[in-house]
mmCIF file of N, CA, C and O and ligand atoms in Angstrom:
data_model
loop_
_atom_site.group_PDB
_atom_site.id
_atom_site.type_symbol
_atom_site.label_atom_id
_atom_site.label_comp_id
_atom_site.label_asym_id
_atom_site.label_seq_id
_atom_site.Cartn_x
_atom_site.Cartn_y
_atom_site.Cartn_z
ATOM 1 N N UNK A 45 -1.511 -10.619 -7.626
ATOM 2 C CA UNK A 45 -2.471 -10.205 -6.604
ATOM 3 C C UNK A 45 -2.754 -8.712 -6.711
ATOM 4 O O UNK A 45 -1.860 -7.926 -7.010
ATOM 5 N N UNK A 46 -3.973 -8.364 -6.402
ATOM 6 C CA UNK A 46 -4.392 -6.969 -6.498
ATOM 7 C C UNK A 46 -4.234 -6.271 -5.139
ATOM 8 O O UNK A 46 -4.504 -6.864 -4.091
ATOM 9 N N UNK A 47 -3.799 -5.019 -5.175
ATOM 10 C CA UNK A 47 -3.660 -4.223 -3.960
ATOM 11 C C UNK A 47 -4.918 -3.357 -3.831
ATOM 12 O O UNK A 47 -5.247 -2.597 -4.742
ATOM 13 N N UNK A 48 -5.606 -3.506 -2.698
ATOM 14 C CA UNK A 48 -6.843 -2.756 -2.488
ATOM 15 C C UNK A 48 -6.638 -1.775 -1.335
ATOM 16 O O UNK A 48 -6.138 -2.137 -0.270
ATOM 17 N N UNK A 49 -7.011 -0.511 -1.574
ATOM 18 C CA UNK A 49 -6.875 0.538 -0.558
ATOM 19 C C UNK A 49 -8.256 0.985 -0.107
ATOM 20 O O UNK A 49 -9.104 1.330 -0.931
ATOM 21 N N UNK A 50 -8.483 0.958 1.186
ATOM 22 C CA UNK A 50 -9.702 1.545 1.750
ATOM 23 C C UNK A 50 -9.404 3.016 2.041
ATOM 24 O O UNK A 50 -8.781 3.358 3.040
ATOM 25 N N UNK A 51 -9.816 3.856 1.104
ATOM 26 C CA UNK A 51 -9.475 5.286 1.196
ATOM 27 C C UNK A 51 -10.063 5.944 2.437
ATOM 28 O O UNK A 51 -9.537 6.935 2.936
ATOM 29 N N UNK A 52 -11.162 5.404 2.932
ATOM 30 C CA UNK A 52 -11.789 5.984 4.124
ATOM 31 C C UNK A 52 -10.926 5.748 5.366
ATOM 32 O O UNK A 52 -10.986 6.515 6.319
ATOM 33 N N UNK A 53 -10.119 4.689 5.326
ATOM 34 C CA UNK A 53 -9.275 4.371 6.487
ATOM 35 C C UNK A 53 -7.876 4.986 6.387
ATOM 36 O O UNK A 53 -7.224 5.196 7.402
ATOM 37 N N UNK A 54 -7.399 5.219 5.170
ATOM 38 C CA UNK A 54 -6.023 5.685 4.985
ATOM 39 C C UNK A 54 -5.861 7.108 5.511
ATOM 40 O O UNK A 54 -6.601 8.010 5.149
ATOM 41 N N UNK A 55 -4.857 7.274 6.381
ATOM 42 C CA UNK A 55 -4.610 8.593 6.962
ATOM 43 C C UNK A 55 -3.377 9.252 6.369
ATOM 44 O O UNK A 55 -2.971 10.323 6.817
ATOM 45 N N UNK A 56 -2.753 8.587 5.389
ATOM 46 C CA UNK A 56 -1.624 9.200 4.689
ATOM 47 C C UNK A 56 -0.340 9.274 5.484
ATOM 48 O O UNK A 56 0.515 10.121 5.218
ATOM 49 N N UNK A 57 -0.175 8.387 6.443
ATOM 50 C CA UNK A 57 1.027 8.423 7.279
ATOM 51 C C UNK A 57 2.260 7.924 6.540
ATOM 52 O O UNK A 57 3.382 8.261 6.909
ATOM 53 N N UNK A 58 2.059 7.089 5.546
ATOM 54 C CA UNK A 58 3.183 6.663 4.718
ATOM 55 C C UNK A 58 4.008 5.517 5.252
ATOM 56 O O UNK A 58 5.126 5.295 4.792
ATOM 57 N N UNK A 59 3.477 4.772 6.211
ATOM 58 C CA UNK A 59 4.211 3.594 6.685
ATOM 59 C C UNK A 59 4.416 2.617 5.527
ATOM 60 O O UNK A 59 5.491 2.037 5.367
ATOM 61 N N UNK A 60 3.381 2.464 4.718
ATOM 62 C CA UNK A 60 3.479 1.551 3.568
ATOM 63 C C UNK A 60 4.600 1.983 2.630
ATOM 64 O O UNK A 60 5.342 1.157 2.103
ATOM 65 N N UNK A 61 4.738 3.284 2.448
ATOM 66 C CA UNK A 61 5.794 3.804 1.576
ATOM 67 C C UNK A 61 7.174 3.436 2.108
ATOM 68 O O UNK A 61 8.092 3.149 1.340
ATOM 69 N N UNK A 62 7.328 3.430 3.414
ATOM 70 C CA UNK A 62 8.641 3.104 3.977
ATOM 71 C C UNK A 62 8.992 1.640 3.729
ATOM 72 O O UNK A 62 10.161 1.300 3.600
ATOM 73 N N UNK A 63 7.992 0.758 3.642
ATOM 74 C CA UNK A 63 8.256 -0.656 3.379
ATOM 75 C C UNK A 63 8.443 -0.923 1.885
ATOM 76 O O UNK A 63 9.272 -1.755 1.507
ATOM 77 N N UNK A 64 7.650 -0.276 1.052
ATOM 78 C CA UNK A 64 7.692 -0.567 -0.387
ATOM 79 C C UNK A 64 7.519 0.724 -1.191
ATOM 80 O O UNK A 64 6.478 0.961 -1.809
ATOM 81 N N UNK A 65 8.561 1.559 -1.210
ATOM 82 C CA UNK A 65 8.445 2.849 -1.917
ATOM 83 C C UNK A 65 8.280 2.704 -3.421
ATOM 84 O O UNK A 65 7.838 3.643 -4.089
ATOM 85 N N UNK A 66 8.603 1.504 -3.957
ATOM 86 C CA UNK A 66 8.427 1.283 -5.394
ATOM 87 C C UNK A 66 6.948 1.234 -5.759
ATOM 88 O O UNK A 66 6.587 1.455 -6.921
ATOM 89 N N UNK A 67 6.099 0.942 -4.771
ATOM 90 C CA UNK A 67 4.667 0.752 -5.039
ATOM 91 C C UNK A 67 3.819 1.864 -4.421
ATOM 92 O O UNK A 67 2.869 2.336 -5.033
ATOM 93 N N UNK A 68 4.172 2.264 -3.202
ATOM 94 C CA UNK A 68 3.333 3.220 -2.465
ATOM 95 C C UNK A 68 4.041 4.571 -2.349
ATOM 96 O O UNK A 68 5.224 4.642 -2.023
ATOM 97 N N UNK A 69 3.265 5.641 -2.596
ATOM 98 C CA UNK A 69 3.818 6.977 -2.386
ATOM 99 C C UNK A 69 2.709 7.889 -1.862
ATOM 100 O O UNK A 69 1.605 7.914 -2.407
ATOM 101 N N UNK A 70 3.025 8.616 -0.796
ATOM 102 C CA UNK A 70 2.082 9.610 -0.290
ATOM 103 C C UNK A 70 2.463 10.949 -0.920
ATOM 104 O O UNK A 70 3.606 11.404 -0.794
ATOM 105 N N UNK A 71 1.513 11.544 -1.639
ATOM 106 C CA UNK A 71 1.836 12.787 -2.342
ATOM 107 C C UNK A 71 1.765 13.991 -1.399
ATOM 108 O O UNK A 71 1.514 13.853 -0.200
ATOM 109 N N UNK A 72 2.022 15.168 -1.938
ATOM 110 C CA UNK A 72 2.103 16.378 -1.113
ATOM 111 C C UNK A 72 0.777 16.711 -0.427
ATOM 112 O O UNK A 72 0.745 17.458 0.549
ATOM 113 N N UNK A 73 -0.320 16.165 -0.940
ATOM 114 C CA UNK A 73 -1.625 16.395 -0.322
ATOM 115 C C UNK A 73 -1.965 15.355 0.738
ATOM 116 O O UNK A 73 -3.041 15.387 1.324
ATOM 117 N N UNK A 74 -1.037 14.405 0.937
ATOM 118 C CA UNK A 74 -1.299 13.344 1.904
ATOM 119 C C UNK A 74 -2.142 12.219 1.344
ATOM 120 O O UNK A 74 -2.654 11.391 2.099
ATOM 121 N N UNK A 75 -2.271 12.192 0.017
ATOM 122 C CA UNK A 75 -3.043 11.118 -0.618
ATOM 123 C C UNK A 75 -2.109 9.993 -1.054
ATOM 124 O O UNK A 75 -1.030 10.251 -1.614
ATOM 125 N N UNK A 76 -2.543 8.777 -0.821
ATOM 126 C CA UNK A 76 -1.748 7.621 -1.225
ATOM 127 C C UNK A 76 -1.899 7.369 -2.719
ATOM 128 O O UNK A 76 -3.008 7.300 -3.231
ATOM 129 N N UNK A 77 -0.758 7.243 -3.395
ATOM 130 C CA UNK A 77 -0.737 6.956 -4.824
ATOM 131 C C UNK A 77 -0.046 5.611 -5.017
ATOM 132 O O UNK A 77 1.040 5.382 -4.474
ATOM 133 N N UNK A 78 -0.678 4.724 -5.769
ATOM 134 C CA UNK A 78 -0.078 3.429 -6.085
ATOM 135 C C UNK A 78 0.563 3.499 -7.470
ATOM 136 O O UNK A 78 -0.078 3.958 -8.414
ATOM 137 N N UNK A 79 1.796 3.029 -7.572
ATOM 138 C CA UNK A 79 2.426 2.995 -8.888
ATOM 139 C C UNK A 79 1.961 1.766 -9.665
ATOM 140 O O UNK A 79 2.152 1.679 -10.870
ATOM 141 N N UNK A 80 1.344 0.812 -8.943
ATOM 142 C CA UNK A 80 0.851 -0.400 -9.587
ATOM 143 C C UNK A 80 -0.382 -0.883 -8.838
ATOM 144 O O UNK A 80 -0.432 -0.827 -7.612
ATOM 145 N N UNK A 81 -1.388 -1.345 -9.576
ATOM 146 C CA UNK A 81 -2.610 -1.868 -8.951
ATOM 147 C C UNK A 81 -2.431 -3.303 -8.484
ATOM 148 O O UNK A 81 -3.232 -3.803 -7.714
ATOM 149 N N UNK A 82 -1.372 -3.929 -8.985
ATOM 150 C CA UNK A 82 -1.088 -5.312 -8.609
ATOM 151 C C UNK A 82 0.316 -5.396 -8.019
ATOM 152 O O UNK A 82 1.128 -4.491 -8.190
ATOM 153 N N UNK A 83 0.584 -6.491 -7.309
ATOM 154 C CA UNK A 83 1.887 -6.662 -6.672
ATOM 155 C C UNK A 83 2.928 -6.990 -7.744
ATOM 156 O O UNK A 83 2.808 -8.007 -8.432
ATOM 157 N N UNK A 84 3.945 -6.128 -7.906
ATOM 158 C CA UNK A 84 4.954 -6.396 -8.929
ATOM 159 C C UNK A 84 5.785 -7.630 -8.580
ATOM 160 O O UNK A 84 6.023 -7.911 -7.397
ATOM 161 N N UNK A 85 6.240 -8.338 -9.607
ATOM 162 C CA UNK A 85 7.108 -9.488 -9.395
ATOM 163 C C UNK A 85 8.341 -9.075 -8.599
ATOM 164 O O UNK A 85 8.956 -8.042 -8.877
ATOM 165 N N UNK A 86 8.664 -9.864 -7.605
ATOM 166 C CA UNK A 86 9.865 -9.606 -6.815
ATOM 167 C C UNK A 86 9.644 -8.702 -5.623
ATOM 168 O O UNK A 86 10.546 -8.520 -4.802
ATOM 169 N N UNK A 87 8.449 -8.107 -5.516
ATOM 170 C CA UNK A 87 8.177 -7.200 -4.400
ATOM 171 C C UNK A 87 7.089 -7.750 -3.474
ATOM 172 O O UNK A 87 6.522 -7.007 -2.671
ATOM 173 N N UNK A 88 6.826 -9.054 -3.574
ATOM 174 C CA UNK A 88 5.747 -9.646 -2.775
ATOM 175 C C UNK A 88 5.972 -9.436 -1.282
ATOM 176 O O UNK A 88 5.059 -9.044 -0.545
ATOM 177 N N UNK A 89 7.205 -9.694 -0.829
ATOM 178 C CA UNK A 89 7.497 -9.579 0.599
ATOM 179 C C UNK A 89 7.355 -8.143 1.093
ATOM 180 O O UNK A 89 6.763 -7.887 2.146
ATOM 181 N N UNK A 90 7.871 -7.189 0.313
ATOM 182 C CA UNK A 90 7.790 -5.775 0.709
ATOM 183 C C UNK A 90 6.339 -5.311 0.791
ATOM 184 O O UNK A 90 5.949 -4.596 1.719
ATOM 185 N N UNK A 91 5.543 -5.704 -0.196
ATOM 186 C CA UNK A 91 4.139 -5.280 -0.204
ATOM 187 C C UNK A 91 3.377 -5.925 0.962
ATOM 188 O O UNK A 91 2.559 -5.269 1.620
ATOM 189 N N UNK A 92 3.679 -7.188 1.247
ATOM 190 C CA UNK A 92 3.016 -7.835 2.388
ATOM 191 C C UNK A 92 3.378 -7.145 3.697
ATOM 192 O O UNK A 92 2.544 -6.971 4.586
ATOM 193 N N UNK A 93 4.624 -6.718 3.823
ATOM 194 C CA UNK A 93 5.031 -5.977 5.023
ATOM 195 C C UNK A 93 4.281 -4.651 5.109
ATOM 196 O O UNK A 93 3.892 -4.216 6.198
ATOM 197 N N UNK A 94 4.105 -3.996 3.970
ATOM 198 C CA UNK A 94 3.361 -2.737 3.953
ATOM 199 C C UNK A 94 1.915 -2.952 4.389
ATOM 200 O O UNK A 94 1.356 -2.171 5.168
ATOM 201 N N UNK A 95 1.314 -4.044 3.891
ATOM 202 C CA UNK A 95 -0.086 -4.330 4.223
ATOM 203 C C UNK A 95 -0.225 -4.598 5.730
ATOM 204 O O UNK A 95 -1.107 -4.044 6.393
ATOM 205 N N UNK A 96 0.650 -5.420 6.272
ATOM 206 C CA UNK A 96 0.537 -5.736 7.700
ATOM 207 C C UNK A 96 1.006 -4.573 8.565
ATOM 208 O O UNK A 96 0.593 -4.453 9.710
ATOM 209 N N UNK A 97 1.858 -3.697 8.005
ATOM 210 C CA UNK A 97 2.386 -2.578 8.789
ATOM 211 C C UNK A 97 1.474 -1.370 8.831
ATOM 212 O O UNK A 97 1.670 -0.468 9.646
ATOM 213 N N UNK A 98 0.472 -1.336 7.968
ATOM 214 C CA UNK A 98 -0.433 -0.182 7.949
ATOM 215 C C UNK A 98 -1.189 -0.106 9.272
ATOM 216 O O UNK A 98 -1.918 -1.030 9.626
ATOM 217 N N UNK A 99 -1.029 0.991 10.002
ATOM 218 C CA UNK A 99 -1.639 1.081 11.332
ATOM 219 C C UNK A 99 -3.162 1.178 11.327
ATOM 220 O O UNK A 99 -3.804 0.906 12.342
ATOM 221 N N UNK A 100 -3.742 1.557 10.202
ATOM 222 C CA UNK A 100 -5.205 1.698 10.164
ATOM 223 C C UNK A 100 -5.880 0.559 9.393
ATOM 224 O O UNK A 100 -7.080 0.628 9.131
ATOM 225 N N UNK A 101 -5.088 -0.452 9.013
ATOM 226 C CA UNK A 101 -5.605 -1.598 8.255
ATOM 227 C C UNK A 101 -6.341 -1.153 6.994
ATOM 228 O O UNK A 101 -7.422 -1.647 6.662
ATOM 229 N N UNK A 102 -5.736 -0.196 6.297
ATOM 230 C CA UNK A 102 -6.351 0.335 5.080
ATOM 231 C C UNK A 102 -5.976 -0.461 3.840
ATOM 232 O O UNK A 102 -6.546 -0.230 2.775
ATOM 233 N N UNK A 103 -5.020 -1.380 3.979
ATOM 234 C CA UNK A 103 -4.546 -2.127 2.811
ATOM 235 C C UNK A 103 -4.907 -3.596 2.926
ATOM 236 O O UNK A 103 -4.853 -4.176 4.010
ATOM 237 N N UNK A 104 -5.246 -4.190 1.779
ATOM 238 C CA UNK A 104 -5.390 -5.644 1.741
ATOM 239 C C UNK A 104 -5.065 -6.128 0.339
ATOM 240 O O UNK A 104 -5.040 -5.349 -0.625
ATOM 241 N N UNK A 105 -4.795 -7.423 0.260
ATOM 242 C CA UNK A 105 -4.470 -8.041 -1.024
ATOM 243 C C UNK A 105 -5.598 -8.965 -1.430
ATOM 244 O O UNK A 105 -6.182 -9.649 -0.593
ATOM 245 N N UNK A 106 -5.918 -8.950 -2.724
ATOM 246 C CA UNK A 106 -6.964 -9.826 -3.261
ATOM 247 C C UNK A 106 -6.379 -10.690 -4.357
ATOM 248 O O UNK A 106 -5.581 -10.201 -5.158
ATOM 249 N N UNK A 107 -6.799 -11.946 -4.406
ATOM 250 C CA UNK A 107 -6.333 -12.838 -5.473
ATOM 251 C C UNK A 107 -6.909 -12.407 -6.813
ATOM 252 O O UNK A 107 -8.016 -11.929 -6.884
HETATM 253 S S1 SF4 B 943 0.322 2.968 5.878
HETATM 254 FE FE1 SF4 B 943 -1.900 2.757 5.690
HETATM 255 S S2 SF4 B 943 -2.725 4.673 6.456
HETATM 256 FE FE2 SF4 B 943 -0.554 5.008 6.018
HETATM 257 S S3 SF4 B 943 -0.485 5.808 3.909
HETATM 258 FE FE3 SF4 B 943 -0.227 3.598 3.815
HETATM 259 S S4 SF4 B 943 -2.305 2.814 3.493
HETATM 260 FE FE4 SF4 B 943 -2.506 4.877 4.247
#
């Protein structure tokens, strides 16, 4: 599955990073950096928690 970020909605709070730091990282400028464009094997649950935990609904998954 592909991870899609709506950059206009992302405020760089890093909630997603707290759920799945292997995939999401907020850099020093407050910009979200993805280490992978797709959900890595074994991290499906963590990434789904990050998507649902994002307070601005900036994340979604696409088949
Ligand atoms: S939790 Fe949402 S708003 Fe916060 S950094 Fe992640 S994608 Fe952006």
